[in-house]
Coordinates of C-alpha atoms in Angstrom, one line a residue:
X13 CA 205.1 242.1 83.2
X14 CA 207.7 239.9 81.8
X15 CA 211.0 241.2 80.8
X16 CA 213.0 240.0 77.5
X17 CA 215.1 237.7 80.2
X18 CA 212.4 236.2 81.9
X19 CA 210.8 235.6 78.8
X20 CA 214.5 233.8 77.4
X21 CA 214.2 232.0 80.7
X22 CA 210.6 230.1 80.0
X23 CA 212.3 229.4 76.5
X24 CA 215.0 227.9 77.6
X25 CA 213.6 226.0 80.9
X26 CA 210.4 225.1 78.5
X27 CA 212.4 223.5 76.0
X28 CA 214.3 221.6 78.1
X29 CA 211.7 220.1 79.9
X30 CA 210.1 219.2 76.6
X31 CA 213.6 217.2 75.7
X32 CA 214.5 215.8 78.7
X33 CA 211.2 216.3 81.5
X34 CA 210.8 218.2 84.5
X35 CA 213.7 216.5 86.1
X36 CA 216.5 218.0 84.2
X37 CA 215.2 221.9 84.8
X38 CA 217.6 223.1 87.1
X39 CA 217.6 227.0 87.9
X40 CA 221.9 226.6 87.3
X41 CA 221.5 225.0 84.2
X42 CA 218.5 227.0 82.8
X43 CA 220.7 230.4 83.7
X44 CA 224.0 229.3 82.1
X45 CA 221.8 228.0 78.8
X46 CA 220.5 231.7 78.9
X47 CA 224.0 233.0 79.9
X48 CA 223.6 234.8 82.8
X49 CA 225.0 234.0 86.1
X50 CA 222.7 230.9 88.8
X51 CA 222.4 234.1 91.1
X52 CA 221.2 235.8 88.2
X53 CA 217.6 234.1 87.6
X54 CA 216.7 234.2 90.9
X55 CA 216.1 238.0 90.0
X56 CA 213.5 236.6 87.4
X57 CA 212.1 233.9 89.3
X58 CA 212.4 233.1 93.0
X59 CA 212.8 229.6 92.6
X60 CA 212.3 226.6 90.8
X61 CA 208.6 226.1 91.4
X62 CA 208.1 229.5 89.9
X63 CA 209.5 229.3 86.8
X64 CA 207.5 226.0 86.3
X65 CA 204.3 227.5 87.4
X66 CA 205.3 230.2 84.9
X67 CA 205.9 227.1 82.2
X68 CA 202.5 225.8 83.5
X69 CA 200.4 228.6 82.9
X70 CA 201.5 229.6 79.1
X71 CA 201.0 226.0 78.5
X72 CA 198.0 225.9 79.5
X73 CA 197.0 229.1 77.9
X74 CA 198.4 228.0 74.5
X75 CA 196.9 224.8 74.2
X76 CA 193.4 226.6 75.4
X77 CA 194.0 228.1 72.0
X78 CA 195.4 225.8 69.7
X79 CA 192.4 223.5 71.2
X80 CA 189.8 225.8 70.7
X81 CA 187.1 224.5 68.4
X82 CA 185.0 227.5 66.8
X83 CA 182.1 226.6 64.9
X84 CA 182.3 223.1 65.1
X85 CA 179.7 223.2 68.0
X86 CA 176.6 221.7 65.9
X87 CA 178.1 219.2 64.8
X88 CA 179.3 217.1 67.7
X89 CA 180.8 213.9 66.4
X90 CA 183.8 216.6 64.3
X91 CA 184.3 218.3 67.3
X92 CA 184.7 215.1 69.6
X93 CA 187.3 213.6 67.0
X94 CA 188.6 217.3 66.5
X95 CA 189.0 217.5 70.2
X96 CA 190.1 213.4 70.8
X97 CA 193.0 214.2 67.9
X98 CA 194.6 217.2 69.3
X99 CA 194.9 215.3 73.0
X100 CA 196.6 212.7 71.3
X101 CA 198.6 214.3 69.3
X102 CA 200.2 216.5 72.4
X103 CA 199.9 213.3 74.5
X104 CA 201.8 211.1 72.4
X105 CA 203.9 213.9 70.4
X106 CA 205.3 215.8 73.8
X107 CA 205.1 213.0 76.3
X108 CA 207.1 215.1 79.0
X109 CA 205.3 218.5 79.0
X110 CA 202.3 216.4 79.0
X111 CA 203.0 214.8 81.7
X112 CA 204.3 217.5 83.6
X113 CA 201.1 219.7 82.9
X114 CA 198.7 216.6 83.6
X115 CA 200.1 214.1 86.0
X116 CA 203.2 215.7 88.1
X117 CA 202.3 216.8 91.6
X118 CA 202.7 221.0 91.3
X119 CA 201.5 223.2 94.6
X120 CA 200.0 225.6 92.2
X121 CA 198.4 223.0 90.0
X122 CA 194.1 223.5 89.8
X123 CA 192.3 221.0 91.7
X124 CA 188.6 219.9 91.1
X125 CA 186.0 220.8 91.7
X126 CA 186.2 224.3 92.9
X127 CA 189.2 225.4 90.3
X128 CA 187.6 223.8 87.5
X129 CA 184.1 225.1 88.2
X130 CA 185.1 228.7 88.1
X131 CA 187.0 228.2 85.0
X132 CA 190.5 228.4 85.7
X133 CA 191.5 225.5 83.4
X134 CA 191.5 226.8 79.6
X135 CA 191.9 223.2 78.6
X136 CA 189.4 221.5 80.8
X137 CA 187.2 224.7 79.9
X138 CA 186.9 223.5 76.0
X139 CA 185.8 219.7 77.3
X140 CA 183.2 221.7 79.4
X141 CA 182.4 223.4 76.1
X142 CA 181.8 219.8 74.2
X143 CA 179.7 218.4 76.9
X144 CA 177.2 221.3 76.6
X145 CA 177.3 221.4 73.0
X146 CA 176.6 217.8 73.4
X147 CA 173.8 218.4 75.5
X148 CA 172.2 221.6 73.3
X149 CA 172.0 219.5 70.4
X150 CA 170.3 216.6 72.6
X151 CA 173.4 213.8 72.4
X152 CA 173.4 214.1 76.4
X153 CA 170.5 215.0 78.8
X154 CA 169.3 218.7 79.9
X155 CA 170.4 217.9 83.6
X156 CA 173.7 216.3 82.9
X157 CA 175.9 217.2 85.7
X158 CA 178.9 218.4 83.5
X159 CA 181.7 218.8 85.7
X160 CA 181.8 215.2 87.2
X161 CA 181.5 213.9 83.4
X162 CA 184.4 216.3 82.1
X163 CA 186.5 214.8 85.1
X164 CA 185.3 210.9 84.0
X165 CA 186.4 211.6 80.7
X166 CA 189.7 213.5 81.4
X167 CA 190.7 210.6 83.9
X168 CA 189.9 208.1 81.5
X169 CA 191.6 209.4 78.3
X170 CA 194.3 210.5 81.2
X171 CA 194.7 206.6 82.6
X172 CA 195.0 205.7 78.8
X173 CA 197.7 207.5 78.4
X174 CA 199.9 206.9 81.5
X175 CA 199.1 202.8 80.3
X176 CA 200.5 203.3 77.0
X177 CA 203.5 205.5 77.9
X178 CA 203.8 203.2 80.7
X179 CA 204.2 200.1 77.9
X180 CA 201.5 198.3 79.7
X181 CA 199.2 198.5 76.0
X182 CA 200.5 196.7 73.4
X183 CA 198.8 198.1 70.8
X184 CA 200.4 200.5 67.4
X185 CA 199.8 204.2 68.0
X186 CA 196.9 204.2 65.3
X187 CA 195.2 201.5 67.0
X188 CA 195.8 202.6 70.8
X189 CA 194.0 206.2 69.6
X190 CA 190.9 204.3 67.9
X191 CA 190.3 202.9 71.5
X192 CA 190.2 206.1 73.0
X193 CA 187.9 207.2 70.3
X194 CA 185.9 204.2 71.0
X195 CA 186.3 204.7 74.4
X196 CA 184.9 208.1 75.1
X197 CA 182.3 207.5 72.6
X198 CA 181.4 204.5 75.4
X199 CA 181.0 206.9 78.1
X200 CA 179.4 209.3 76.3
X201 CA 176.7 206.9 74.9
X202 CA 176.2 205.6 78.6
X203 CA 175.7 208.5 79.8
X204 CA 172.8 209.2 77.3
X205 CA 171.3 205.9 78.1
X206 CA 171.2 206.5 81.9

């Protein structure tokens, strides 16, 4: 249970990673932003890597959430540009919670396959969700292995994204998202054709 500190604390540590990135969250200047004393904090969280597992998790569990997709499971081509939309939009709007929820190294951070197979990821959870709604309405075979294909797709749109923040594609924002589109839709259709 989470006290009205420790819950300032995320706040204030989230918020400034979202600014300014991971690198700039230090447990002295996250406690005088919240205005208790560096010694203080450490009553909250024992260290850095705590707090950020803590920024991690609610992250995680929010966008879970705001991802979600209810009733859009028949029809599969809304829910894949649904689904393709909201990644971009966090990818591209909050570059450095993105990238510190899907690229920077964590110790606590899920690892496939055995974390996402029991379904410890809410957001790789709802991708697992499209791929089987994809298969129940026949867009992807009966005996698709879903959990390697949710990875190929994740590291794909992933890789996208690390090349565009990166610089290294030139293309507008609207165009760069059509290609993921296009791109997923790729797999997707290969993997039907197999």
């Amino acid at each position: 249970m989470s006290s009205p500190t420790a819950d300032r604390i995320v706040a204030v540590a989230r918020s400034v990673l979202v600014e300014e990135g991971v690198g700039a969250v230090s447990m002295r200047r996250i406690a005088t932003a919240v205005g208790i004393t560096p010694m203080a904090i450490y009553r909250h969280f024992p260290n850095r890597e705590a707090l950020l597992d803590t920024i991690a998790n609610i992250s995680f569990a929010e966008l879970g959430e705001k991802w979600a997709n209810p009733g859009l499971n028949d029809n599969f081509d809304a829910l894949i540009t649904r689904s393709l939309n909201q990644y971009l939009d966090f990818a591209l709007g909050e570059p450095n919670l993105y990238f510190f929820l899907f690229t920077e190294h964590r110790d606590q951070a899920r690892r496939f396959p055995a974390d996402f197979a029991d379904g410890a990821s809410p957001t790789f959870n709802l991708l697992i969700s499209g791929i089987n709604a994809a298969i129940r309405v026949g867009l992807l075979p009966e005996d698709e292995d879903v959990l390697p294909l949710a990875l190929i797709l994740a590291a794909e749109l992933h890789g996208l994204v690390q090349l565009y923040h990166g610089g290294r594609i030139g293309m507008p924002e609207p165009e760069f998202r059509e290609f993921c589109h296009r791109a997923v839709r790729r797999i997707l259709n290969a993997e039907n054709t197999r």
